[in-house]
PDB file of C-alpha atoms in Angstrom:
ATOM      1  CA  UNK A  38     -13.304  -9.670  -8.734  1.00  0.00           C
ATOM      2  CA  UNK A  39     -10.969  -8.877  -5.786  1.00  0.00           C
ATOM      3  CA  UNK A  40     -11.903  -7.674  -2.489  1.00  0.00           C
ATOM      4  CA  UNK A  41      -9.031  -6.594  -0.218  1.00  0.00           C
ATOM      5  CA  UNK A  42      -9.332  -5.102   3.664  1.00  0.00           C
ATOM      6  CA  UNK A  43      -7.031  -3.200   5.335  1.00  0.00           C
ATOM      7  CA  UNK A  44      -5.980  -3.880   8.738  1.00  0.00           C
ATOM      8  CA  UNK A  45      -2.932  -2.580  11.421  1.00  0.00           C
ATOM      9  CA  UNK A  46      -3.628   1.224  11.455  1.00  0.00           C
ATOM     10  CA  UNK A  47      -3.350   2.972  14.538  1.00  0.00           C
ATOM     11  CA  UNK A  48      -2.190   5.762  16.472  1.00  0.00           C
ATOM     12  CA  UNK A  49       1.856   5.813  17.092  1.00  0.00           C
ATOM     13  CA  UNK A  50       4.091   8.003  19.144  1.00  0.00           C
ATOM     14  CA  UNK A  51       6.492   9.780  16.196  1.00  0.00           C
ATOM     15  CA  UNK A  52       9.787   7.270  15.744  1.00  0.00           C
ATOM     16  CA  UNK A  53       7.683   4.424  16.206  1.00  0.00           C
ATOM     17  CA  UNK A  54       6.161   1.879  14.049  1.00  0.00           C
ATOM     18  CA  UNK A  55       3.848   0.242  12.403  1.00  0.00           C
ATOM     19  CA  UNK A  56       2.197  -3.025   9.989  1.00  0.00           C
ATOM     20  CA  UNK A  57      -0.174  -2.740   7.679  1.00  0.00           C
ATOM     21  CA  UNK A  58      -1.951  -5.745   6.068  1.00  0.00           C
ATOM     22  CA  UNK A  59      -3.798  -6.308   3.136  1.00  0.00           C
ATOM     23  CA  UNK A  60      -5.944  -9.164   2.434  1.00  0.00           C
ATOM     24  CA  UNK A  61      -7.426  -9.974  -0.453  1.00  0.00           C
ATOM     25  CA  UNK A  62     -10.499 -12.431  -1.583  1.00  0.00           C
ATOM     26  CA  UNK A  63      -9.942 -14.877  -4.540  1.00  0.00           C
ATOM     27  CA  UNK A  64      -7.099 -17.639  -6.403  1.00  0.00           C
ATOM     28  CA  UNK A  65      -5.579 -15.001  -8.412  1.00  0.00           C
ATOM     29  CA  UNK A  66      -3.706 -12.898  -6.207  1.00  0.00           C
ATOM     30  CA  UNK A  67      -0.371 -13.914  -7.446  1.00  0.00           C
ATOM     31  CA  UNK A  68      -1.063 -12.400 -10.365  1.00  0.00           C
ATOM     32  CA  UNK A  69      -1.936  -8.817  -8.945  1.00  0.00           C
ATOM     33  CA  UNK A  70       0.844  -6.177  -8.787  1.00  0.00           C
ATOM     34  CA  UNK A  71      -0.017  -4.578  -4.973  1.00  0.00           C
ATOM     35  CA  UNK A  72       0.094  -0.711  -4.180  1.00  0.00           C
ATOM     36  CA  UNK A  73      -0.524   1.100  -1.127  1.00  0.00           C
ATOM     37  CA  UNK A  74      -1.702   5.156  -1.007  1.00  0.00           C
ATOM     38  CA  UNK A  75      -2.394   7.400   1.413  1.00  0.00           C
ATOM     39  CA  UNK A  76      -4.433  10.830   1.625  1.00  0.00           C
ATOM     40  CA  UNK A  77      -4.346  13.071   4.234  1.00  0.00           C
ATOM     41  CA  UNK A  78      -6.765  15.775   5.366  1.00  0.00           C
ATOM     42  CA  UNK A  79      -6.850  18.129   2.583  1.00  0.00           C
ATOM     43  CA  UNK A  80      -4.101  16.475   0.171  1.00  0.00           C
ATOM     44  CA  UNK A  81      -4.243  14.523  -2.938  1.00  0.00           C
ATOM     45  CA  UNK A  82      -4.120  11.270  -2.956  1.00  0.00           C
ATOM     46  CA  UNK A  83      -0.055   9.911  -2.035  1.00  0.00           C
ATOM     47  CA  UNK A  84       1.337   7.203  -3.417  1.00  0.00           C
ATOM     48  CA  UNK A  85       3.535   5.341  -1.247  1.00  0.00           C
ATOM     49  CA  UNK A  86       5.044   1.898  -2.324  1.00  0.00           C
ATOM     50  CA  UNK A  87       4.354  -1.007  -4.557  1.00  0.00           C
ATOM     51  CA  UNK A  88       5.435  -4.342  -5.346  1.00  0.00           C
ATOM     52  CA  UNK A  89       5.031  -6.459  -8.618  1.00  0.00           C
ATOM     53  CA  UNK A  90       2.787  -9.175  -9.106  1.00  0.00           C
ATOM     54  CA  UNK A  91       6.272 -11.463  -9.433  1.00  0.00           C
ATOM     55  CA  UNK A  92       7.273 -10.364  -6.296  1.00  0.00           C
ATOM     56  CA  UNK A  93      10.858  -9.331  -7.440  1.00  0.00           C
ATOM     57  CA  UNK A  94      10.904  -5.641  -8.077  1.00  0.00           C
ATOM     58  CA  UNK A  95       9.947  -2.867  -5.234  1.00  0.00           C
ATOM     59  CA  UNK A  96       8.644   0.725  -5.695  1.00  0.00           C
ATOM     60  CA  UNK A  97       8.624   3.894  -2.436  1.00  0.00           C
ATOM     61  CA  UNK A  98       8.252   7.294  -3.069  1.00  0.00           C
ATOM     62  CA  UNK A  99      10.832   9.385  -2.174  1.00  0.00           C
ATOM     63  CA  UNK A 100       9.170  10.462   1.377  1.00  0.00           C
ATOM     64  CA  UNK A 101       9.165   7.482   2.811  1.00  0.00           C
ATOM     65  CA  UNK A 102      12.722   5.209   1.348  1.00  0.00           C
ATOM     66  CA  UNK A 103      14.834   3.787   3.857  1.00  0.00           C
ATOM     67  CA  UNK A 104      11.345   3.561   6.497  1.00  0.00           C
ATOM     68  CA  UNK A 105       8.933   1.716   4.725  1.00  0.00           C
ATOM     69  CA  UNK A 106       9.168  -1.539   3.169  1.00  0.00           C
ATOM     70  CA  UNK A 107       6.362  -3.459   1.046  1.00  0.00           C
ATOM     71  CA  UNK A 108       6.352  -7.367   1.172  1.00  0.00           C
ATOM     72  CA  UNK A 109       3.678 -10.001   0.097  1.00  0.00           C
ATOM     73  CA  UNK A 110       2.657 -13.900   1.555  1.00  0.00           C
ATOM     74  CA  UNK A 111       0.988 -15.176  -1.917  1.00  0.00           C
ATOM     75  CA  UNK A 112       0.383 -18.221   0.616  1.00  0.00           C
ATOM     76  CA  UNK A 113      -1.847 -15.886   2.650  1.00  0.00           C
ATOM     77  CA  UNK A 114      -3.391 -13.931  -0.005  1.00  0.00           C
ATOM     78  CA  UNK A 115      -1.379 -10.939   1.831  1.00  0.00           C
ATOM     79  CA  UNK A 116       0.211  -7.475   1.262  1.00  0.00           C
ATOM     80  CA  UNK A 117       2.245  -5.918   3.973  1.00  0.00           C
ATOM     81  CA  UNK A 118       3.686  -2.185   4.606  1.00  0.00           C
ATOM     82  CA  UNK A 119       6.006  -2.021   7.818  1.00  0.00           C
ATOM     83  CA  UNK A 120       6.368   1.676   8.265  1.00  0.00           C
ATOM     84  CA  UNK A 121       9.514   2.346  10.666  1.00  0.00           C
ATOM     85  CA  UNK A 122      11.074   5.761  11.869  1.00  0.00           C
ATOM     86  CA  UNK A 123       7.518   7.045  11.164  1.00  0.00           C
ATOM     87  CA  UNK A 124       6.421  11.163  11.022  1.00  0.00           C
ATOM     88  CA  UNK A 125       3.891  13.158  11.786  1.00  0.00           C
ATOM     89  CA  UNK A 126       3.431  14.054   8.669  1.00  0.00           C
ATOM     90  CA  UNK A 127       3.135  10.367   7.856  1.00  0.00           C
ATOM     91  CA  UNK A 128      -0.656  11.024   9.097  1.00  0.00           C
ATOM     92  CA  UNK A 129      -2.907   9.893   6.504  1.00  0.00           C
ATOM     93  CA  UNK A 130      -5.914   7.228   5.678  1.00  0.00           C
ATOM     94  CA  UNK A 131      -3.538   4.190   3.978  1.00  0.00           C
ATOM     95  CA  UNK A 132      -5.113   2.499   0.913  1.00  0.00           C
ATOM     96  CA  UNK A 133      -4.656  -1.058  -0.276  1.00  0.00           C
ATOM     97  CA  UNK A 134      -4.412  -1.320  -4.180  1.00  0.00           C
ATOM     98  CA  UNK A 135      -4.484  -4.115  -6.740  1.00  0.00           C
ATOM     99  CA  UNK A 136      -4.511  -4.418 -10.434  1.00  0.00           C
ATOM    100  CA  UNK A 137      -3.870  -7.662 -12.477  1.00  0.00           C
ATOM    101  CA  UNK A 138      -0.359  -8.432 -14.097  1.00  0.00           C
ATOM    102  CA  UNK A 139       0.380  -4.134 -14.005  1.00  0.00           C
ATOM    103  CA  UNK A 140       3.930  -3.329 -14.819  1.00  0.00           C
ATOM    104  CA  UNK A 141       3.309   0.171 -14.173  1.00  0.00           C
ATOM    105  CA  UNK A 142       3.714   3.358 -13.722  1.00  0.00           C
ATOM    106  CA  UNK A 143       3.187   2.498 -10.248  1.00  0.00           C
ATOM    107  CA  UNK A 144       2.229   5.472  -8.929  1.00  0.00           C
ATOM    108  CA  UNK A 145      -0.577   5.927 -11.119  1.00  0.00           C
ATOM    109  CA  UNK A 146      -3.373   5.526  -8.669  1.00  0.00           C
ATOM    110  CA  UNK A 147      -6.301   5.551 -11.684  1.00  0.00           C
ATOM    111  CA  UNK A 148      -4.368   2.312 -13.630  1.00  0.00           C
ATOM    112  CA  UNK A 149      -5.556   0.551 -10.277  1.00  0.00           C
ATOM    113  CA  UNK A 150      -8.607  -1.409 -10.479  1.00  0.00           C
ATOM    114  CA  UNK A 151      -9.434  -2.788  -6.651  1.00  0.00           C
ATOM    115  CA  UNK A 152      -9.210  -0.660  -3.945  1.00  0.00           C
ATOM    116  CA  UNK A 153      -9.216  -1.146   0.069  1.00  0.00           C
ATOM    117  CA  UNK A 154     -11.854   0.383   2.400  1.00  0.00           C
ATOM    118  CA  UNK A 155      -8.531   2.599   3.924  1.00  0.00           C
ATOM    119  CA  UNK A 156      -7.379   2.300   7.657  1.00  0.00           C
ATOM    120  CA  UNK A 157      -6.091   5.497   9.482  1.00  0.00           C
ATOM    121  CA  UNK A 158      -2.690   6.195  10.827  1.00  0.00           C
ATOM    122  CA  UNK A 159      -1.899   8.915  13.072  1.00  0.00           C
ATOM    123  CA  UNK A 160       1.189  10.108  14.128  1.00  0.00           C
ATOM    124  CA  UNK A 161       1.537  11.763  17.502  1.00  0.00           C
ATOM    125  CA  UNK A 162       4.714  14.293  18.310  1.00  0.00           C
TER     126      UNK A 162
END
């Protein structure tokens, strides 16, 4: 079993930016395609980006191309979302997600097994 925790949220003047981390328990991480989500007061749950368990191919939703970028440390057991340019509307409790060798659809939130405890990010204007 995988534990991950969520760390970096904050509170950011609009334009700015911020770092999310991910970190996740165990000596199989490199084998766990990584997905963040976000829900905001009232919404669904968002998905926002994901990365492969390879490492080689990238997923963003359309909202948020070109600002954020998902990376991973396999060294450090890490996950990262840099969120640049960032929105008001960007507002929103971001989730860390893992499932073992997934090749998608990435988006689906249910296909992932492990889930983050969520860390807030608000977005002043």
């Amino acid at each position: 079993q995988v534990q991950l925790v969520e760390s970096g949220g904050g509170l950011v003047q609009a334009g700015g930016s911020l770092r999310l981390s991910c970190a996740a328990s165990g000596r199989t991480f490199s084998s766990y395609t990584m997905g963040w989500f976000r829900q905001a007061p009232g919404k669904e749950r968002e998905f926002v980006a994901a990365i492969s368990w390879s490492g080689g191919s990238t997923y963003a939703t359309d909202s948020v191309k070109g600002r954020f970028t998902i990376s991973r440390d396999n060294a450090k057991n890490t996950v990262y979302l840099q969120m640049n340019s960032l929105k008001p509307e960007d507002t929103a409790v971001y989730y860390c997600a893992a499932e073992p060798y997934y090749t998608g659809p990435y988006y689906y939130a249910d296909r992932y097994g492990y889930w983050g405890q969520g860390t807030q990010v608000t977005v002043s204007s």
